[in-house]
Short mmCIF file of C-alpha atoms in Angstrom, two decimals:
data_model
loop_
_atom_site.label_atom_id
_atom_site.label_comp_id
_atom_site.label_asym_id
_atom_site.label_seq_id
_atom_site.Cartn_x
_atom_site.Cartn_y
_atom_site.Cartn_z
CA MET E 1 -51.34 82.69 -27.48
CA PHE E 2 -50.60 82.49 -23.57
CA GLN E 3 -53.80 80.54 -23.08
CA PHE E 4 -52.80 78.27 -26.12
CA LEU E 5 -49.23 77.46 -24.87
CA MET E 6 -50.68 76.59 -21.36
CA LYS E 7 -52.98 74.31 -22.72
CA GLY E 8 -50.39 72.65 -24.49
CA MET E 9 -48.06 72.54 -21.49
CA LEU E 10 -50.77 70.72 -19.53
CA ARG E 11 -51.60 68.09 -22.15
CA ASP E 12 -47.94 67.33 -22.58
CA ARG E 13 -46.57 66.34 -19.14
CA HIS E 14 -43.12 66.02 -20.45
CA ARG E 15 -42.79 69.43 -21.10
CA SER E 16 -44.30 71.03 -17.88
CA LEU E 17 -44.37 68.21 -15.13
CA LEU E 18 -40.64 67.76 -14.31
CA PRO E 19 -39.51 71.34 -14.59
CA SER E 20 -42.62 72.34 -12.32
CA ILE E 21 -41.51 69.75 -9.79
CA VAL E 22 -37.88 71.04 -10.09
CA VAL E 23 -38.74 74.71 -9.68
CA THR E 24 -41.43 73.87 -6.79
CA LEU E 25 -38.84 72.05 -4.85
CA GLY E 26 -36.23 74.52 -5.29
CA VAL E 27 -38.38 77.43 -4.37
CA PHE E 28 -39.64 75.26 -1.36
CA LEU E 29 -35.87 74.91 0.08
CA THR E 30 -35.08 78.63 -0.63
CA VAL E 31 -38.41 79.72 1.44
CA PHE E 32 -37.98 77.17 4.07
CA MET E 33 -34.32 77.66 4.67
CA TYR E 34 -34.71 81.59 4.72
CA ALA E 35 -37.34 81.55 7.59
CA TYR E 36 -35.32 79.03 9.31
CA MET E 37 -32.10 81.15 9.54
CA LYS E 38 -34.06 84.13 10.43
CA GLY E 39 -35.87 81.88 13.64
CA ILE E 40 -32.41 80.73 14.50
CA MET E 41 -31.49 84.23 14.77
CA GLY E 42 -34.34 85.87 16.42
CA ASP E 43 -34.94 83.39 18.96
CA MET E 44 -31.35 83.77 20.33
CA LEU E 45 -32.12 87.48 20.59
CA ASN E 46 -35.55 86.72 22.14
CA ASN E 47 -33.85 84.24 24.39
CA SER E 48 -31.17 86.95 25.66
CA ALA E 49 -33.77 89.47 26.20
CA ARG E 50 -36.30 87.49 28.10
CA MET E 51 -33.48 85.98 30.24
CA GLU E 52 -30.70 88.62 30.43
CA SER E 53 -31.13 91.86 29.42
CA GLY E 54 -34.61 93.00 28.14
CA HIS E 55 -34.59 94.96 24.96
CA VAL E 56 -33.03 97.98 26.78
CA LYS E 57 -31.50 97.81 30.36
CA ILE E 58 -31.06 100.65 33.03
CA THR E 59 -28.62 100.49 35.80
CA SER E 60 -26.53 103.03 37.69
CA LEU E 61 -23.57 104.06 36.09
CA ALA E 62 -21.22 102.35 38.79
CA TYR E 63 -23.16 99.10 38.25
CA ARG E 64 -22.45 99.24 34.63
CA GLY E 65 -18.96 99.77 35.16
CA GLU E 66 -18.52 96.52 37.18
CA VAL E 67 -21.44 94.54 35.68
CA ASP E 68 -19.65 91.31 35.20
CA ILE E 69 -19.28 90.91 39.08
CA LEU E 70 -23.04 91.75 39.71
CA PRO E 71 -22.35 94.68 42.15
CA ASN E 72 -25.53 94.86 44.10
CA ASP E 73 -24.20 97.52 46.37
CA LEU E 74 -23.82 99.99 43.45
CA ALA E 75 -27.57 99.57 42.71
CA MET E 76 -29.78 102.61 42.21
CA GLU E 77 -31.61 104.39 45.05
CA ASP E 78 -35.38 104.94 44.98
CA GLY E 79 -36.08 102.02 42.44
CA ALA E 80 -39.87 102.03 43.02
CA GLY E 81 -39.66 106.00 42.12
CA MET E 82 -37.64 105.15 38.98
CA LEU E 83 -40.06 102.59 37.85
CA VAL E 84 -43.11 104.92 38.38
CA MET E 85 -41.34 107.48 36.25
CA LEU E 86 -40.33 105.10 33.17
CA ARG E 87 -43.95 103.71 33.20
CA ASN E 88 -45.27 107.43 33.03
CA ASN E 89 -42.54 108.91 30.48
CA TYR E 90 -42.16 105.79 28.55
CA PRO E 91 -45.56 103.85 28.51
CA GLU E 92 -44.95 102.29 25.02
CA LEU E 93 -42.24 99.97 26.93
CA SER E 94 -43.06 97.10 29.45
CA TRP E 95 -40.78 97.92 32.44
CA SER E 96 -39.72 95.11 35.01
CA GLU E 97 -37.55 95.03 37.83
CA ARG E 98 -34.98 92.35 38.13
CA LEU E 99 -32.15 91.25 41.01
CA LYS E 100 -29.62 88.94 40.13
CA PHE E 101 -27.39 87.38 43.08
CA GLY E 102 -25.52 84.25 43.76
CA GLY E 103 -24.75 82.04 46.83
CA LEU E 104 -23.93 78.58 48.18
CA LEU E 105 -27.12 76.78 48.48
CA ASP E 106 -27.28 74.35 51.46
CA ALA E 107 -29.32 71.02 51.41
CA PHE E 108 -29.42 69.52 55.11
CA ASP E 109 -30.91 66.38 56.44
CA GLU E 110 -33.46 65.73 59.37
CA ASN E 111 -30.59 66.61 61.73
CA ARG E 112 -29.80 69.84 60.07
CA GLU E 113 -26.44 68.65 59.18
CA THR E 114 -25.32 69.44 55.74
CA ARG E 115 -25.79 66.91 52.98
CA ALA E 116 -25.27 68.78 49.78
CA GLN E 117 -24.05 72.00 48.77
CA VAL E 118 -23.81 73.90 45.42
CA GLY E 119 -23.06 77.20 44.00
CA VAL E 120 -26.18 78.96 42.43
CA GLY E 121 -27.12 81.89 40.62
CA GLY E 122 -30.52 83.40 41.10
CA ILE E 123 -32.97 85.93 39.75
CA GLY E 124 -35.29 87.83 41.78
CA ILE E 125 -38.66 88.76 39.91
CA ASP E 126 -41.90 90.32 41.19
CA PHE E 127 -44.09 87.37 42.19
CA PHE E 128 -46.73 88.63 44.28
CA GLY E 129 -47.09 92.08 42.87
CA PRO E 130 -50.19 93.29 40.51
CA ASP E 131 -47.62 93.55 37.56
CA ASP E 132 -47.47 89.84 36.29
CA ALA E 133 -45.69 90.99 32.95
CA ASP E 134 -42.30 89.24 33.84
CA ARG E 135 -44.08 86.12 35.23
CA THR E 136 -45.85 85.87 31.88
CA ARG E 137 -42.70 86.51 29.98
CA TRP E 138 -40.72 83.96 31.71
CA ASP E 139 -43.71 81.39 30.70
CA LEU E 140 -43.14 79.67 34.20
CA GLU E 141 -46.34 77.66 34.36
CA THR E 142 -45.21 75.97 30.87
CA GLY E 143 -41.95 74.98 32.41
CA LEU E 144 -43.05 73.96 35.84
CA ARG E 145 -42.46 70.32 36.36
CA ALA E 146 -43.65 69.64 39.88
CA GLY E 147 -45.13 71.86 42.63
CA THR E 148 -46.45 75.40 42.42
CA LEU E 149 -45.22 78.77 41.59
CA PRO E 150 -44.40 80.80 44.86
CA GLN E 151 -47.38 81.17 46.81
CA GLN E 152 -46.07 83.20 49.89
CA SER E 153 -42.95 85.01 50.91
CA GLY E 154 -40.16 82.39 51.48
CA ASP E 155 -41.03 80.40 48.56
CA ILE E 156 -38.49 79.52 45.54
CA LEU E 157 -38.46 77.79 42.24
CA MET E 158 -35.70 75.59 41.81
CA ALA E 159 -34.23 74.28 38.49
CA GLU E 160 -35.20 70.64 38.01
CA LEU E 161 -31.91 69.48 37.05
CA LEU E 162 -30.18 71.29 40.14
CA ALA E 163 -32.60 69.72 42.40
CA LYS E 164 -31.78 66.09 41.15
CA GLN E 165 -28.23 66.69 41.71
CA MET E 166 -29.04 67.76 45.35
CA GLU E 167 -31.60 65.33 45.96
CA ILE E 168 -34.25 67.86 46.79
CA SER E 169 -37.78 67.48 46.43
CA VAL E 170 -40.82 69.98 46.52
CA GLY E 171 -41.44 70.91 50.06
CA ASP E 172 -37.92 70.75 51.39
CA ASP E 173 -36.33 73.74 52.91
CA VAL E 174 -32.80 74.78 51.87
CA THR E 175 -30.53 77.71 53.13
CA LEU E 176 -28.86 80.16 50.81
CA ILE E 177 -25.51 81.40 51.97
CA SER E 178 -24.76 84.87 50.59
CA ALA E 179 -23.29 88.42 51.45
CA THR E 180 -25.45 91.65 51.80
CA VAL E 181 -24.60 94.70 50.07
CA ASN E 182 -22.80 95.84 53.42
CA GLY E 183 -20.54 92.94 53.28
CA SER E 184 -21.77 90.85 56.05
CA MET E 185 -22.85 87.21 55.63
CA SER E 186 -26.38 86.35 54.82
CA LEU E 187 -28.01 83.40 55.46
CA GLN E 188 -31.73 82.74 54.55
CA ASN E 189 -33.88 79.62 54.73
CA PHE E 190 -36.15 79.11 51.74
CA HIS E 191 -38.81 76.61 50.79
CA VAL E 192 -38.79 74.94 47.51
CA ALA E 193 -42.47 75.48 46.30
CA GLY E 194 -41.68 74.05 42.85
CA LEU E 195 -39.25 72.55 40.30
CA ILE E 196 -38.98 74.22 36.93
CA HIS E 197 -37.43 73.19 33.45
CA PHE E 198 -35.96 76.61 31.89
CA GLY E 199 -35.15 74.79 28.73
CA THR E 200 -31.60 76.25 28.75
CA PRO E 201 -29.07 74.00 29.90
CA PRO E 202 -26.76 76.56 31.97
CA LEU E 203 -30.04 77.69 33.77
CA ASP E 204 -31.14 74.46 34.29
CA ARG E 205 -28.24 73.21 36.01
CA SER E 206 -27.50 76.13 38.51
CA MET E 207 -30.76 78.55 38.91
CA ILE E 208 -33.16 79.51 41.57
CA MET E 209 -35.93 82.08 41.25
CA ALA E 210 -37.30 84.07 44.34
CA ASP E 211 -39.49 86.89 45.01
CA ILE E 212 -37.65 90.20 44.71
CA GLY E 213 -38.89 91.24 47.80
CA ASP E 214 -37.42 88.40 49.53
CA VAL E 215 -33.97 88.59 47.78
CA LYS E 216 -33.75 92.60 48.89
CA GLN E 217 -34.63 91.79 52.42
CA MET E 218 -31.95 88.95 52.49
CA LEU E 219 -29.20 91.23 50.93
CA ASP E 220 -30.44 94.33 52.98
CA MET E 221 -31.05 96.60 49.91
CA GLY E 222 -33.90 98.45 50.85
CA ASP E 223 -35.63 100.37 47.82
CA TRP E 224 -32.48 99.95 45.74
CA SER E 225 -32.97 98.51 42.42
CA SER E 226 -29.95 96.91 40.53
CA GLU E 227 -31.58 96.40 36.78
CA ILE E 228 -34.91 97.66 35.52
CA LEU E 229 -35.46 96.18 32.07
CA GLY E 230 -37.44 97.44 29.19
CA PHE E 231 -39.27 95.37 26.60
CA PHE E 232 -40.78 96.76 23.46
CA PRO E 233 -44.42 95.33 22.30
CA LEU E 234 -42.49 93.79 19.56
CA SER E 235 -41.73 89.93 18.89
CA TYR E 236 -38.36 90.68 17.84
CA TYR E 237 -35.73 93.24 18.79
CA ASP E 238 -35.30 96.44 16.72
CA ASP E 239 -31.97 97.70 17.18
CA ALA E 240 -32.69 101.15 15.58
CA LEU E 241 -35.67 101.85 17.88
CA ALA E 242 -33.77 100.59 21.17
CA ALA E 243 -30.75 102.91 20.14
CA ALA E 244 -32.98 106.06 19.42
CA LEU E 245 -34.46 105.19 22.89
CA VAL E 246 -30.98 105.08 24.77
CA ASP E 247 -29.82 108.36 23.33
CA THR E 248 -32.78 110.41 24.48
CA PHE E 249 -32.65 108.47 27.85
CA ASN E 250 -29.10 109.03 28.43
CA THR E 251 -28.95 112.69 27.08
CA MET E 252 -31.73 113.45 29.89
CA HIS E 253 -30.53 111.65 32.51
CA CYS E 254 -26.82 110.79 32.21
CA ASP E 255 -23.41 112.92 31.83
CA PRO E 256 -22.75 113.11 27.96
CA LEU E 257 -19.20 111.79 29.07
CA PHE E 258 -20.59 108.43 29.36
CA MET E 259 -22.65 108.22 26.44
CA ASP E 260 -19.90 105.49 24.93
CA ASN E 261 -19.35 103.35 27.70
CA ASP E 262 -16.84 101.16 25.94
CA SER E 263 -13.75 103.14 26.73
CA MET E 264 -11.38 101.94 29.40
CA ALA E 265 -11.78 105.44 31.02
CA PHE E 266 -15.38 104.60 31.77
CA VAL E 267 -14.75 102.86 35.10
CA ALA E 268 -11.55 104.92 35.90
CA ASN E 269 -13.40 108.39 35.46
CA LEU E 270 -16.25 107.11 37.87
CA GLU E 271 -14.02 106.33 40.64
CA HIS E 272 -11.81 109.39 40.43
CA ASP E 273 -14.29 112.18 39.37
CA GLU E 274 -16.03 113.68 42.65
CA HIS E 275 -18.44 115.66 40.09
CA ILE E 276 -19.84 112.70 38.42
CA ASP E 277 -23.05 111.22 40.07
CA ARG E 278 -22.00 107.40 40.12
CA PHE E 279 -25.49 106.38 40.87
CA ALA E 280 -27.29 108.41 38.02
CA PRO E 281 -29.37 105.96 35.85
CA TYR E 282 -27.68 104.60 32.66
CA MET E 283 -29.51 103.05 29.69
CA VAL E 284 -27.86 100.51 27.38
CA THR E 285 -29.49 98.17 24.30
CA MET E 286 -29.43 94.65 24.99
CA LEU E 287 -26.68 94.17 22.14
CA ASP E 288 -24.33 96.44 24.05
CA ASP E 289 -25.33 95.12 27.38
CA SER E 290 -24.55 91.48 26.56
CA ASN E 291 -21.49 92.58 24.35
CA MET E 292 -23.46 91.06 21.31
CA ARG E 293 -23.17 94.12 19.08
CA GLU E 294 -20.17 92.72 16.89
CA TYR E 295 -21.68 89.09 17.01
CA TYR E 296 -24.89 90.25 16.01
CA GLY E 297 -23.37 92.36 13.03
CA TYR E 298 -21.50 89.18 12.00
CA THR E 299 -24.26 86.62 12.29
CA THR E 300 -26.41 89.13 10.33
CA LYS E 301 -23.97 89.45 7.38
CA ALA E 302 -23.31 85.60 7.56
CA GLY E 303 -27.13 84.95 7.46
CA SER E 304 -27.44 87.12 4.29
CA ILE E 305 -24.25 85.58 2.72
CA VAL E 306 -25.82 82.01 3.37
CA SER E 307 -29.28 83.11 1.99
CA MET E 308 -27.72 84.72 -1.09
CA VAL E 309 -25.52 81.60 -1.65
CA MET E 310 -28.67 79.35 -1.35
CA ILE E 311 -30.65 81.53 -3.62
CA PHE E 312 -27.79 81.65 -6.36
CA ALA E 313 -27.30 77.76 -5.81
CA MET E 314 -30.95 77.10 -6.44
CA GLY E 315 -31.01 79.71 -9.46
CA ILE E 316 -28.18 77.50 -11.05
CA VAL E 317 -30.14 74.45 -10.70
CA LEU E 318 -33.32 76.03 -12.08
CA TRP E 319 -31.30 77.83 -14.69
CA ASN E 320 -30.01 74.40 -15.67
CA THR E 321 -33.62 73.03 -15.77
CA GLY E 322 -34.73 75.70 -18.33
CA LEU E 323 -31.56 74.88 -20.34
CA MET E 324 -32.22 71.40 -20.37
CA GLY E 325 -36.09 71.47 -20.93
CA ALA E 326 -35.21 73.77 -24.31
CA ILE E 327 -32.48 71.38 -25.39
CA ARG E 328 -34.72 68.33 -25.17
CA ARG E 329 -37.21 70.29 -27.46
CA TYR E 330 -34.37 70.86 -30.11
CA ALA E 331 -36.38 68.71 -32.65
CA GLU E 332 -39.61 69.98 -31.99
CA MET E 333 -38.33 73.65 -32.64
CA GLY E 334 -36.80 72.53 -35.88
CA LEU E 335 -40.13 71.11 -36.94
CA ARG E 336 -42.05 74.23 -36.22
CA LEU E 337 -39.33 76.40 -38.10
CA ALA E 338 -39.62 73.92 -40.95
CA VAL E 339 -43.38 74.13 -41.36
CA GLY E 340 -42.85 78.02 -41.65
CA GLU E 341 -43.43 79.18 -38.14
CA SER E 342 -41.09 82.30 -37.60
CA LYS E 343 -37.73 82.12 -35.45
CA GLY E 344 -39.13 85.02 -33.29
CA HIS E 345 -42.51 83.39 -32.53
CA VAL E 346 -41.02 80.23 -31.53
CA TYR E 347 -38.41 82.05 -29.28
CA ARG E 348 -41.28 83.95 -27.69
CA SER E 349 -43.27 80.90 -27.05
CA LEU E 350 -40.41 79.34 -25.18
CA ILE E 351 -39.96 82.47 -23.09
CA ILE E 352 -43.87 82.27 -22.22
CA GLU E 353 -43.70 78.70 -21.34
CA SER E 354 -40.84 79.16 -19.25
CA ILE E 355 -42.47 82.07 -17.16
CA GLY E 356 -45.85 79.92 -16.81
CA VAL E 357 -43.72 76.97 -15.26
CA GLY E 358 -41.68 79.32 -13.10
CA VAL E 359 -44.59 81.19 -11.86
CA LEU E 360 -46.42 77.87 -11.33
CA GLY E 361 -43.55 76.41 -9.60
CA THR E 362 -42.86 79.26 -7.81
CA LEU E 363 -46.47 79.58 -6.33
CA ILE E 364 -46.75 76.11 -5.31
CA GLY E 365 -43.29 76.12 -3.78
CA THR E 366 -43.70 79.26 -1.86
CA ALA E 367 -46.93 78.00 -0.13
CA MET E 368 -45.34 74.69 0.55
CA GLY E 369 -42.29 76.47 1.97
CA LEU E 370 -44.64 78.94 4.31
CA ALA E 371 -46.42 76.07 5.58
CA ALA E 372 -43.58 74.04 6.78
CA SER E 373 -41.99 77.20 8.30
CA TYR E 374 -45.23 78.15 10.04
CA TRP E 375 -45.44 74.69 11.46
CA LEU E 376 -41.86 75.14 12.58
CA GLN E 377 -42.60 78.54 13.84
CA GLU E 378 -45.65 77.37 15.90
CA VAL E 379 -44.36 73.95 17.19
CA GLY E 380 -40.60 74.01 16.63
CA ILE E 381 -38.02 70.90 17.14
CA ASN E 382 -36.67 70.21 20.54
CA PHE E 383 -32.82 69.57 20.67
CA GLY E 384 -32.72 69.86 24.36
CA ASP E 385 -31.35 66.26 24.48
CA MET E 386 -28.36 66.95 22.33
CA MET E 387 -27.58 70.46 24.20
CA ASN E 388 -27.56 68.90 27.98
CA ASN E 389 -23.97 70.05 28.15
CA GLY E 390 -23.95 73.20 26.53
CA THR E 391 -22.96 76.40 28.09
CA MET E 392 -24.38 79.15 26.06
CA LEU E 393 -27.96 80.78 26.72
CA MET E 394 -29.58 79.14 23.59
CA PRO E 395 -32.95 77.90 23.16
CA THR E 396 -33.47 73.95 22.87
CA ILE E 397 -36.40 74.64 20.75
CA VAL E 398 -35.55 75.74 17.01
CA ARG E 399 -38.12 77.62 15.38
CA ALA E 400 -38.55 79.26 12.14
CA ARG E 401 -39.93 82.93 11.72
CA ILE E 402 -41.96 84.01 8.73
CA THR E 403 -40.87 87.37 7.37
CA PRO E 404 -42.37 89.64 4.59
CA GLU E 405 -39.34 88.67 2.75
CA ALA E 406 -40.36 85.09 2.67
CA PHE E 407 -43.49 85.74 0.80
CA TYR E 408 -41.50 86.65 -2.44
CA ILE E 409 -37.92 85.76 -1.93
CA GLY E 410 -38.45 82.61 -3.84
CA PHE E 411 -39.60 84.33 -7.15
CA PHE E 412 -36.00 85.56 -7.76
CA PRO E 413 -34.59 81.92 -8.65
CA GLY E 414 -38.21 80.34 -9.35
CA VAL E 415 -39.13 82.87 -12.01
CA LEU E 416 -36.14 84.70 -13.22
CA ALA E 417 -33.49 81.87 -13.15
CA THR E 418 -35.95 79.77 -15.23
CA LEU E 419 -36.63 82.54 -17.60
CA LEU E 420 -32.98 82.98 -18.01
CA GLY E 421 -32.04 79.42 -18.63
CA ALA E 422 -35.03 79.41 -21.28
CA ALA E 423 -33.82 82.49 -22.70
CA LEU E 424 -30.09 81.44 -23.15
CA SER E 425 -31.06 78.20 -24.70
CA GLY E 426 -33.45 79.49 -26.81
CA LEU E 427 -30.74 81.87 -28.63
CA ARG E 428 -29.75 78.43 -30.55
CA ILE E 429 -33.24 78.84 -32.28
CA PHE E 430 -31.91 81.86 -34.40
CA LYS E 431 -28.63 79.91 -35.44
CA ARG E 432 -30.67 77.08 -37.06
CA ASP E 433 -30.38 77.36 -40.89
CA THR E 434 -33.84 76.70 -42.26
CA SER E 435 -32.50 75.06 -45.52
CA SER E 436 -31.00 72.40 -43.48
CA LEU E 437 -33.96 71.59 -41.08
CA PHE E 438 -35.50 68.78 -43.19
CA LYS E 439 -32.11 67.23 -43.26
CA GLU E 440 -31.70 67.48 -39.60
CA LEU E 441 -35.34 65.92 -39.08
CA GLU E 442 -34.17 63.18 -41.28
CA THR E 443 -31.64 62.08 -39.21
#
């Protein structure tokens, strides 16, 4: 019976073509928009992890308490030893040291007279060590617009827009005016080795990168470490995994009083309790470090609601398609009943046909949605020109993300809605009066 009905549908394009096209387009939009929403949220978290906080971050308790002002004078002692311990005890993560700093960048002319000064932010990473994970993570080679990466001590990378603003070229020397951890003024000359495009407007307007050894020397930090970042070998952030690691680490290395660092007593206790080791290591997840937990929860719920609304809307459209398809065949149903076909058989055939249309349209629509999503995931769309004045750390290239749910989410509106529409409209079959069928057909 199923084979007979499918042959009939294929031969009668009016019964199958339009409903299949509508189901295909509806499922395509459902799958593509779901992957698009997942990509937007995932990219924002990945961008924040790569540039700001890692998946987990370790600082001293005192540094954590005043993290907004980058208090490098409150850094952890023996940072190299801490890195060795982390790599031995937590080998499932990739650990890297970062050092953030700020200062006044001075560009001078041939007479060494100041011709431009701009306040800048800086990040120190390990450019010359054997561990190139952080250099790879930043994907600096891709963003390099001129010159090279730092080749020797004293070289820096400079954001392309910042260099343009200060009229600085590759090969120029600049002076960074900052303050050491002891509070004295520090002036350090750097050589601009390359110009780079970070792809994030706030960084492109004010960022320089230098070797972390040079920065420590400039700030007189010795072997102190301000921040150590950990990255899971995952493409996307897993909050449950990060939270479990944070609980384990802080239980072993930190005072239990500070397991919750959101209270106002956090800093106050550090300053007044002589028994607290202010420089003990303290780990936080990226959501807690960037105060993104509430925002993450909101966006996750908002994304789920948008997805459900989209699925519901597509369901209504496809349900209506099922209804219209059955109503359009009102006369055909009457003729089949008039020649003796039972009402149950006609109804079952209508249901089977709707399942065939739904499955066919869903398979094609899912394949089209996954193909478009894969293209957007791998290539992306660059909105950089529209975000030049942006102030948030957002990626300029929008990408989708294909998750396991994307492979089956289209079946809910594609098959179920079509089936429901046909089932409801088909109920009219049982209301048809056999004695009046020929009279209906005559009209």
